[in-house]
Amino acid sequence: MFEYYTETLEKLKENSHFRNIKNFSRKDEKYIYIDDKKFINLSSNNYLGFADNKQITEEFLEFAGDKYSFGSASARLLTGTLPLYKELEKLISDLFHKENTLLFNSGYHANVGINSSITSRGDVIFSDKLNHASIIDGMRLSESKFFRYPHNNMQALEKLLIRERKNFKNAVIVSESVFSMDGDIADIQKLVELKEKYNCMLILDEAHAFGVFGQNGLGVTETLDLTDKIDLIIGTFGKSIGSMGAFAVGNKSIIDYLINKARSFIFSTALPPVNIAFSKWIIENKLPYTFDKRMNMLKIGQKAGSQSHIIPLIIGGNKETIDTCKILYNNGYFTLPIRPPTVPEGTSRIRISLTTDINEKELFNAISLAKQNR
Ligand SMILES: Cc1ncc(COP(=O)(O)O)c(C=O)c1O
């Protein structure tokens, strides 16, 4: 039996697919340290620098004192809901001008729970081909059928809707807003148009856009003034907010339905109160003052040819991508090779993600170093 594992691992190594867990030390938000060597971190989702920020941590601890415990000890539907959890849910609902919010333990929990339960037998989900693994895993667990349309291809989606929509009772379209590995942005206006025309529900995962886009940091839908047109918006706290957890915000009936049906919500211990308190504290006290920094970060990303703060340097082969990371590493930049199955075969890449502390010169220097190896 164990031979199966060793053989599989050998095959992964042969194809440069093998992954292992590395040890890092991160003393502050911009740099990463490996064996006490300092690197500019171009692989972080800590977009606004709230995680690993000594001043922020100290300020929060001063505010929090010993008010919040480190374990919730129970699922939300049992004894795991303190008033604090409802307060954070209300804060999110109010920000989005929607009826209700449900917290999940992570974006992964949210997408698996939602996409597995939002439809059932006789229903259908239409999903962008490059949607995150958590969306795919959720759909795989669903009793409904699902179709994956070519990335951001609205014509292909419409063709699919024309062909298939009539064969199913309820239908859902699901997309990311800022795509996590490509940094491009879904055609949300068109998605809204299609969902209305073909009587579907629209779910948008703003994991990488929440805290970055929009006047109040609510995401791309805020920038486009389309928040009210999206049936369910997903956001995460593990990226821009520098915390952990996620939310789904929508109308009361959808949220009540998820409370009763989303198994990743029902059957898991709630996040610790101290973590909920930190997310809430950041959103109330820090996020409102980030507008200029966020817009500057997006401007730098756009100068590098992206639509967002995520810049993919597509290299192709696994080995070449790893080699390019090594060159960057030797020049003081920390990046990670992104390989299949995270991205399609033949599109291995370095995914540069900006944070508000990284300047234009640092980014373009890294890009030109990477290009020298292509
Ligand atoms: C689009 C998208 N959704 C969801 C997730 C999962 O979020 P979390 O890390 O909070 O589980 C990610 C993670 O990278 C993501 O990129």
Short mmCIF file of C-alpha atoms and ligand atoms in Angstrom, two decimals:
data_model
loop_
_atom_site.label_atom_id
_atom_site.label_comp_id
_atom_site.label_asym_id
_atom_site.label_seq_id
_atom_site.Cartn_x
_atom_site.Cartn_y
_atom_site.Cartn_z
CA MET A 1 0.00 0.00 0.00
CA PHE A 2 2.74 2.47 0.95
CA GLU A 3 4.37 1.84 -2.43
CA TYR A 4 1.50 3.74 -3.98
CA TYR A 5 2.47 6.84 -2.00
CA THR A 6 6.18 6.62 -2.68
CA GLU A 7 5.61 6.00 -6.40
CA THR A 8 3.19 8.92 -6.63
CA LEU A 9 5.69 11.18 -4.87
CA GLU A 10 8.46 10.05 -7.21
CA LYS A 11 6.30 10.91 -10.21
CA LEU A 12 5.55 14.34 -8.76
CA LYS A 13 9.28 14.93 -8.29
CA GLU A 14 10.06 13.84 -11.86
CA ASN A 15 7.62 16.43 -13.22
CA SER A 16 8.71 19.20 -10.82
CA HIS A 17 5.25 19.03 -9.22
CA PHE A 18 6.43 18.03 -5.75
CA ARG A 19 5.48 20.46 -2.99
CA ASN A 20 6.89 20.75 0.49
CA ILE A 21 6.24 23.02 3.43
CA LYS A 22 8.88 25.66 4.09
CA ASN A 23 9.74 27.47 7.30
CA PHE A 24 9.58 31.24 7.20
CA SER A 25 9.93 34.01 9.63
CA ARG A 26 8.03 37.20 8.89
CA LYS A 27 8.98 39.98 11.23
CA ASP A 28 7.21 42.71 9.33
CA GLU A 29 4.76 43.09 6.51
CA LYS A 30 7.05 43.74 3.55
CA TYR A 31 9.87 41.25 4.05
CA ILE A 32 10.22 37.57 4.54
CA TYR A 33 13.21 35.96 6.26
CA ILE A 34 14.72 32.60 5.44
CA ASP A 35 17.63 31.54 7.65
CA ASP A 36 17.88 35.18 8.71
CA LYS A 37 18.30 36.32 5.09
CA LYS A 38 15.92 39.10 4.16
CA PHE A 39 13.80 39.04 0.97
CA ILE A 40 11.18 41.38 -0.47
CA ASN A 41 8.03 39.31 -0.31
CA LEU A 42 6.26 39.28 -3.69
CA SER A 43 4.12 36.29 -2.80
CA SER A 44 1.94 37.59 -0.04
CA ASN A 45 -1.82 38.06 0.23
CA ASN A 46 -1.17 40.49 3.06
CA TYR A 47 -2.08 43.24 0.61
CA LEU A 48 -2.52 46.04 3.14
CA GLY A 49 0.16 44.87 5.55
CA PHE A 50 -2.20 44.26 8.48
CA ALA A 51 -0.75 40.84 9.27
CA ASP A 52 2.73 40.84 10.85
CA ASN A 53 2.52 44.53 11.62
CA LYS A 54 3.94 45.07 15.10
CA GLN A 55 2.22 48.40 15.63
CA ILE A 56 -1.17 47.04 14.52
CA THR A 57 -0.78 43.97 16.73
CA GLU A 58 0.13 46.09 19.76
CA GLU A 59 -2.72 48.51 19.13
CA PHE A 60 -5.20 45.65 18.80
CA LEU A 61 -3.98 43.94 21.95
CA GLU A 62 -4.29 47.20 23.85
CA PHE A 63 -7.89 47.49 22.64
CA ALA A 64 -8.71 43.80 23.18
CA GLY A 65 -7.02 43.24 26.55
CA ASP A 66 -8.32 39.95 27.92
CA LYS A 67 -11.84 40.42 26.53
CA TYR A 68 -11.64 37.71 23.87
CA SER A 69 -10.77 34.05 24.27
CA PHE A 70 -8.70 31.92 21.92
CA GLY A 71 -11.26 29.21 21.31
CA SER A 72 -14.96 29.20 20.53
CA ALA A 73 -15.26 25.58 21.68
CA SER A 74 -18.32 24.91 19.57
CA ALA A 75 -19.96 25.20 16.18
CA ARG A 76 -22.00 28.35 15.55
CA LEU A 77 -25.34 26.52 15.70
CA LEU A 78 -24.46 25.01 19.10
CA THR A 79 -22.86 27.35 21.64
CA GLY A 80 -20.27 28.93 19.33
CA THR A 81 -22.08 32.21 18.62
CA LEU A 82 -21.22 35.12 20.90
CA PRO A 83 -22.78 38.56 20.25
CA LEU A 84 -19.46 39.54 18.63
CA TYR A 85 -20.05 37.17 15.70
CA LYS A 86 -23.46 38.69 14.99
CA GLU A 87 -21.95 42.17 15.30
CA LEU A 88 -19.38 41.38 12.60
CA GLU A 89 -22.13 39.90 10.41
CA LYS A 90 -24.22 43.05 10.88
CA LEU A 91 -21.23 45.25 10.10
CA ILE A 92 -20.70 43.43 6.79
CA SER A 93 -24.42 43.53 5.90
CA ASP A 94 -24.53 47.27 6.60
CA LEU A 95 -21.40 47.98 4.55
CA PHE A 96 -22.83 46.12 1.55
CA HIS A 97 -26.39 47.41 2.07
CA LYS A 98 -27.64 43.84 2.04
CA GLU A 99 -30.00 42.00 4.36
CA ASN A 100 -27.80 39.40 5.96
CA THR A 101 -24.32 37.91 6.29
CA LEU A 102 -22.93 34.56 7.32
CA LEU A 103 -19.38 34.09 8.57
CA PHE A 104 -17.40 31.04 7.52
CA ASN A 105 -14.11 29.76 8.95
CA SER A 106 -12.23 30.47 5.70
CA GLY A 107 -12.84 31.25 2.06
CA TYR A 108 -12.35 27.57 1.38
CA HIS A 109 -15.09 26.67 3.87
CA ALA A 110 -17.35 29.33 2.35
CA ASN A 111 -16.98 28.19 -1.25
CA VAL A 112 -17.20 24.49 -0.48
CA GLY A 113 -20.25 24.97 1.74
CA ILE A 114 -22.03 27.33 -0.64
CA ASN A 115 -21.35 25.65 -3.96
CA SER A 116 -22.19 22.20 -2.62
CA SER A 117 -25.53 23.26 -1.16
CA ILE A 118 -26.88 26.21 -3.16
CA THR A 119 -28.34 23.91 -5.82
CA SER A 120 -29.62 20.34 -5.76
CA ARG A 121 -30.74 17.57 -8.12
CA GLY A 122 -32.26 18.99 -11.29
CA ASP A 123 -30.38 22.31 -10.92
CA VAL A 124 -27.23 23.58 -12.61
CA ILE A 125 -24.14 25.71 -11.91
CA PHE A 126 -22.17 27.59 -14.58
CA SER A 127 -18.63 28.26 -13.39
CA ASP A 128 -15.65 30.11 -14.89
CA LYS A 129 -12.97 27.61 -15.85
CA LEU A 130 -10.35 29.38 -13.72
CA ASN A 131 -12.44 29.60 -10.57
CA HIS A 132 -10.63 28.69 -7.36
CA ALA A 133 -10.27 25.05 -6.26
CA SER A 134 -12.68 25.65 -3.37
CA ILE A 135 -15.46 26.52 -5.84
CA ILE A 136 -14.68 23.43 -7.91
CA ASP A 137 -14.62 21.21 -4.82
CA GLY A 138 -17.97 22.62 -3.72
CA MET A 139 -19.53 21.91 -7.12
CA ARG A 140 -18.13 18.39 -7.09
CA LEU A 141 -19.94 17.76 -3.82
CA SER A 142 -23.18 19.19 -5.15
CA GLU A 143 -26.04 17.00 -6.33
CA SER A 144 -26.58 19.33 -9.27
CA LYS A 145 -24.86 19.31 -12.63
CA PHE A 146 -22.17 21.88 -13.42
CA PHE A 147 -20.57 23.30 -16.54
CA ARG A 148 -17.27 25.19 -16.70
CA TYR A 149 -17.15 27.93 -19.32
CA PRO A 150 -13.84 29.18 -20.86
CA HIS A 151 -12.24 31.82 -18.71
CA ASN A 152 -14.01 35.17 -18.83
CA ASN A 153 -15.58 34.25 -22.15
CA MET A 154 -19.05 35.74 -21.98
CA GLN A 155 -19.99 34.61 -25.47
CA ALA A 156 -19.23 31.01 -24.56
CA LEU A 157 -21.21 31.39 -21.34
CA GLU A 158 -24.21 32.74 -23.23
CA LYS A 159 -24.03 29.90 -25.74
CA LEU A 160 -23.99 27.45 -22.85
CA LEU A 161 -26.94 29.21 -21.22
CA ILE A 162 -28.92 29.07 -24.48
CA ARG A 163 -28.18 25.36 -24.82
CA GLU A 164 -28.55 24.22 -21.23
CA ARG A 165 -30.58 26.64 -19.11
CA LYS A 166 -33.93 25.23 -20.25
CA ASN A 167 -32.93 21.74 -19.10
CA PHE A 168 -32.68 22.68 -15.43
CA LYS A 169 -34.87 24.15 -12.72
CA ASN A 170 -32.64 26.52 -10.74
CA ALA A 171 -29.39 27.89 -12.16
CA VAL A 172 -26.39 29.63 -10.64
CA ILE A 173 -23.50 31.47 -12.28
CA VAL A 174 -20.35 31.61 -10.15
CA SER A 175 -17.19 33.62 -10.79
CA GLU A 176 -14.32 35.24 -9.00
CA SER A 177 -14.08 39.02 -9.43
CA VAL A 178 -10.26 39.39 -9.40
CA PHE A 179 -8.92 36.02 -10.51
CA SER A 180 -6.44 34.75 -7.96
CA MET A 181 -3.78 33.39 -10.31
CA ASP A 182 -4.25 35.71 -13.29
CA GLY A 183 -5.07 39.05 -11.69
CA ASP A 184 -7.63 39.84 -14.39
CA ILE A 185 -11.18 40.88 -13.63
CA ALA A 186 -14.43 39.19 -14.61
CA ASP A 187 -16.84 41.06 -16.87
CA ILE A 188 -19.23 41.61 -14.00
CA GLN A 189 -21.55 43.92 -15.96
CA LYS A 190 -22.08 41.18 -18.53
CA LEU A 191 -22.48 38.50 -15.86
CA VAL A 192 -25.27 40.58 -14.34
CA GLU A 193 -26.88 41.00 -17.76
CA LEU A 194 -26.74 37.25 -18.43
CA LYS A 195 -27.99 36.25 -15.02
CA GLU A 196 -31.00 38.52 -15.49
CA LYS A 197 -31.66 37.40 -19.06
CA TYR A 198 -31.47 33.69 -18.25
CA ASN A 199 -32.99 33.79 -14.79
CA CYS A 200 -29.97 32.65 -12.82
CA MET A 201 -28.53 33.52 -9.45
CA LEU A 202 -25.09 35.19 -9.49
CA ILE A 203 -22.41 34.39 -6.91
CA LEU A 204 -19.23 36.45 -6.94
CA ASP A 205 -16.09 35.57 -4.99
CA GLU A 206 -14.29 38.81 -4.13
CA ALA A 207 -11.58 37.06 -2.07
CA HIS A 208 -8.74 39.06 -3.61
CA ALA A 209 -10.71 42.25 -4.18
CA PHE A 210 -12.30 42.74 -0.76
CA GLY A 211 -10.14 45.28 1.05
CA VAL A 212 -8.47 46.41 -2.17
CA PHE A 213 -11.05 47.74 -4.68
CA GLY A 214 -13.74 50.34 -4.12
CA GLN A 215 -14.14 53.53 -2.11
CA ASN A 216 -14.76 51.54 1.08
CA GLY A 217 -12.71 48.50 0.08
CA LEU A 218 -15.77 46.36 -0.58
CA GLY A 219 -14.48 44.97 -3.86
CA VAL A 220 -14.87 45.35 -7.61
CA THR A 221 -18.66 45.46 -7.37
CA GLU A 222 -18.33 48.63 -5.31
CA THR A 223 -16.08 50.20 -7.95
CA LEU A 224 -18.67 49.32 -10.61
CA ASP A 225 -21.64 50.24 -8.43
CA LEU A 226 -23.10 46.77 -8.98
CA THR A 227 -23.17 45.45 -5.41
CA ASP A 228 -26.97 45.40 -5.33
CA LYS A 229 -27.10 43.27 -8.50
CA ILE A 230 -25.08 40.37 -7.07
CA ASP A 231 -27.10 37.75 -5.22
CA LEU A 232 -24.29 36.48 -3.03
CA ILE A 233 -20.89 38.10 -2.51
CA ILE A 234 -18.06 36.17 -0.87
CA GLY A 235 -15.18 37.95 0.83
CA THR A 236 -12.29 36.67 2.90
CA PHE A 237 -10.51 38.03 5.98
CA GLY A 238 -7.32 36.01 5.41
CA LYS A 239 -5.96 38.27 2.70
CA SER A 240 -6.35 42.08 2.84
CA ILE A 241 -7.71 42.05 6.37
CA GLY A 242 -4.67 40.14 7.67
CA SER A 243 -6.86 37.85 9.76
CA MET A 244 -8.72 34.61 9.04
CA GLY A 245 -12.24 33.70 7.99
CA ALA A 246 -14.72 34.66 5.32
CA PHE A 247 -18.24 35.92 4.77
CA ALA A 248 -21.13 35.52 2.40
CA VAL A 249 -23.49 38.49 2.14
CA GLY A 250 -26.88 38.43 0.45
CA ASN A 251 -30.58 38.44 1.15
CA LYS A 252 -32.15 36.90 4.24
CA SER A 253 -33.56 33.82 2.57
CA ILE A 254 -30.23 32.80 0.99
CA ILE A 255 -28.36 33.30 4.25
CA ASP A 256 -31.01 31.40 6.27
CA TYR A 257 -30.79 28.63 3.68
CA LEU A 258 -26.99 28.44 4.04
CA ILE A 259 -27.27 28.36 7.84
CA ASN A 260 -29.43 25.27 7.42
CA LYS A 261 -27.69 23.60 4.49
CA ALA A 262 -23.99 24.57 4.19
CA ARG A 263 -22.27 21.66 5.86
CA SER A 264 -18.87 23.39 6.19
CA PHE A 265 -20.67 25.99 8.30
CA ILE A 266 -22.82 23.59 10.30
CA PHE A 267 -20.26 20.95 11.17
CA SER A 268 -17.17 22.94 12.16
CA THR A 269 -16.12 24.76 15.31
CA ALA A 270 -16.47 28.53 14.95
CA LEU A 271 -13.38 30.71 14.66
CA PRO A 272 -11.95 31.95 17.97
CA PRO A 273 -13.52 35.13 19.39
CA VAL A 274 -10.14 36.89 19.36
CA ASN A 275 -9.94 36.31 15.63
CA ILE A 276 -13.46 37.60 14.98
CA ALA A 277 -12.64 40.65 17.12
CA PHE A 278 -9.48 41.33 15.10
CA SER A 279 -11.30 41.15 11.75
CA LYS A 280 -14.00 43.49 13.04
CA TRP A 281 -11.46 45.90 14.54
CA ILE A 282 -9.47 46.10 11.30
CA ILE A 283 -12.59 46.66 9.17
CA GLU A 284 -13.89 49.38 11.50
CA ASN A 285 -10.68 51.13 12.46
CA LYS A 286 -8.04 50.57 9.80
CA LEU A 287 -9.63 49.74 6.44
CA PRO A 288 -11.39 53.13 6.11
CA TYR A 289 -7.99 54.89 6.02
CA THR A 290 -6.34 52.86 3.28
CA PHE A 291 -7.86 54.35 0.12
CA ASP A 292 -4.80 56.25 -1.18
CA LYS A 293 -2.41 53.36 -0.52
CA ARG A 294 -4.75 50.87 -2.20
CA MET A 295 -5.22 53.01 -5.28
CA ASN A 296 -1.45 53.52 -5.56
CA MET A 297 -0.90 49.75 -5.36
CA LEU A 298 -3.47 49.18 -8.12
CA LYS A 299 -1.83 51.86 -10.26
CA ILE A 300 1.54 50.06 -9.96
CA GLY A 301 -0.12 46.76 -10.90
CA GLN A 302 -1.74 48.38 -13.92
CA LYS A 303 1.59 49.86 -15.05
CA ALA A 304 2.91 46.29 -15.07
CA GLY A 305 0.10 45.32 -17.43
CA SER A 306 -2.34 43.78 -14.95
CA GLN A 307 -5.89 44.83 -14.11
CA SER A 308 -5.15 44.46 -10.43
CA HIS A 309 -2.46 44.05 -7.77
CA ILE A 310 -1.86 40.45 -8.92
CA ILE A 311 0.63 40.14 -11.77
CA PRO A 312 1.16 36.76 -13.39
CA LEU A 313 4.50 36.14 -15.08
CA ILE A 314 3.58 33.13 -17.18
CA ILE A 315 6.62 31.00 -17.92
CA GLY A 316 5.16 27.69 -19.09
CA GLY A 317 7.24 24.77 -17.85
CA ASN A 318 7.53 23.77 -14.21
CA LYS A 319 11.31 23.56 -14.16
CA GLU A 320 11.78 26.91 -15.93
CA THR A 321 9.41 28.53 -13.44
CA ILE A 322 11.32 27.11 -10.49
CA ASP A 323 14.61 28.29 -12.05
CA THR A 324 13.22 31.81 -12.48
CA CYS A 325 12.16 31.86 -8.83
CA LYS A 326 15.74 30.92 -7.92
CA ILE A 327 17.12 33.86 -9.93
CA LEU A 328 14.75 36.21 -8.13
CA TYR A 329 15.68 34.59 -4.82
CA ASN A 330 19.36 35.17 -5.49
CA ASN A 331 18.55 38.83 -6.08
CA GLY A 332 16.62 39.34 -2.86
CA TYR A 333 13.05 38.70 -4.06
CA PHE A 334 10.85 35.98 -2.68
CA THR A 335 8.40 34.47 -5.16
CA LEU A 336 6.77 31.08 -5.48
CA PRO A 337 6.34 28.87 -8.53
CA ILE A 338 2.67 28.27 -9.25
CA ARG A 339 2.20 24.97 -11.03
CA PRO A 340 -0.58 22.60 -12.06
CA PRO A 341 -3.05 21.67 -10.69
CA THR A 342 -3.32 25.22 -9.30
CA VAL A 343 -3.04 26.54 -12.89
CA PRO A 344 -3.61 24.74 -16.23
CA GLU A 345 -0.83 22.50 -17.57
CA GLY A 346 1.80 24.45 -19.55
CA THR A 347 1.00 27.77 -17.83
CA SER A 348 3.25 27.53 -14.78
CA ARG A 349 3.98 30.97 -13.54
CA ILE A 350 5.28 33.29 -10.93
CA ARG A 351 2.34 35.01 -9.34
CA ILE A 352 3.52 38.38 -8.11
CA SER A 353 1.17 39.90 -5.61
CA LEU A 354 1.76 43.47 -4.56
CA THR A 355 1.35 44.85 -1.12
CA THR A 356 0.97 48.55 -0.40
CA ASP A 357 4.62 48.73 0.78
CA ILE A 358 6.15 47.51 -2.46
CA ASN A 359 7.21 50.30 -4.76
CA GLU A 360 7.28 50.52 -8.53
CA LYS A 361 11.07 50.25 -8.77
CA GLU A 362 11.14 47.02 -6.76
CA LEU A 363 8.41 45.49 -8.89
CA PHE A 364 9.91 46.40 -12.25
CA ASN A 365 13.37 45.26 -11.17
CA ALA A 366 11.90 41.86 -10.26
CA ILE A 367 10.00 41.64 -13.56
CA SER A 368 13.11 42.42 -15.61
CA LEU A 369 15.14 39.82 -13.68
CA ALA A 370 12.45 37.24 -14.38
CA LYS A 371 12.33 38.18 -18.07
CA GLN A 372 16.06 37.62 -18.44
CA ASN A 373 15.39 33.95 -17.86
CA ARG A 374 12.67 33.64 -20.49
C1 LIG B 1 -10.69 33.17 -5.15
C2 LIG B 1 -10.43 32.51 -3.85
N1 LIG B 1 -11.46 32.13 -3.09
C3 LIG B 1 -11.27 31.52 -1.91
C4 LIG B 1 -10.00 31.29 -1.40
C5 LIG B 1 -9.82 30.60 -0.10
O1 LIG B 1 -9.76 31.53 0.93
P1 LIG B 1 -9.10 31.14 2.31
O2 LIG B 1 -7.63 31.23 2.13
O3 LIG B 1 -9.67 32.12 3.28
O4 LIG B 1 -9.53 29.74 2.62
C6 LIG B 1 -8.89 31.70 -2.13
C7 LIG B 1 -7.55 31.47 -1.60
O5 LIG B 1 -6.55 31.80 -2.11
C8 LIG B 1 -9.11 32.30 -3.40
O6 LIG B 1 -8.08 32.68 -4.15
#
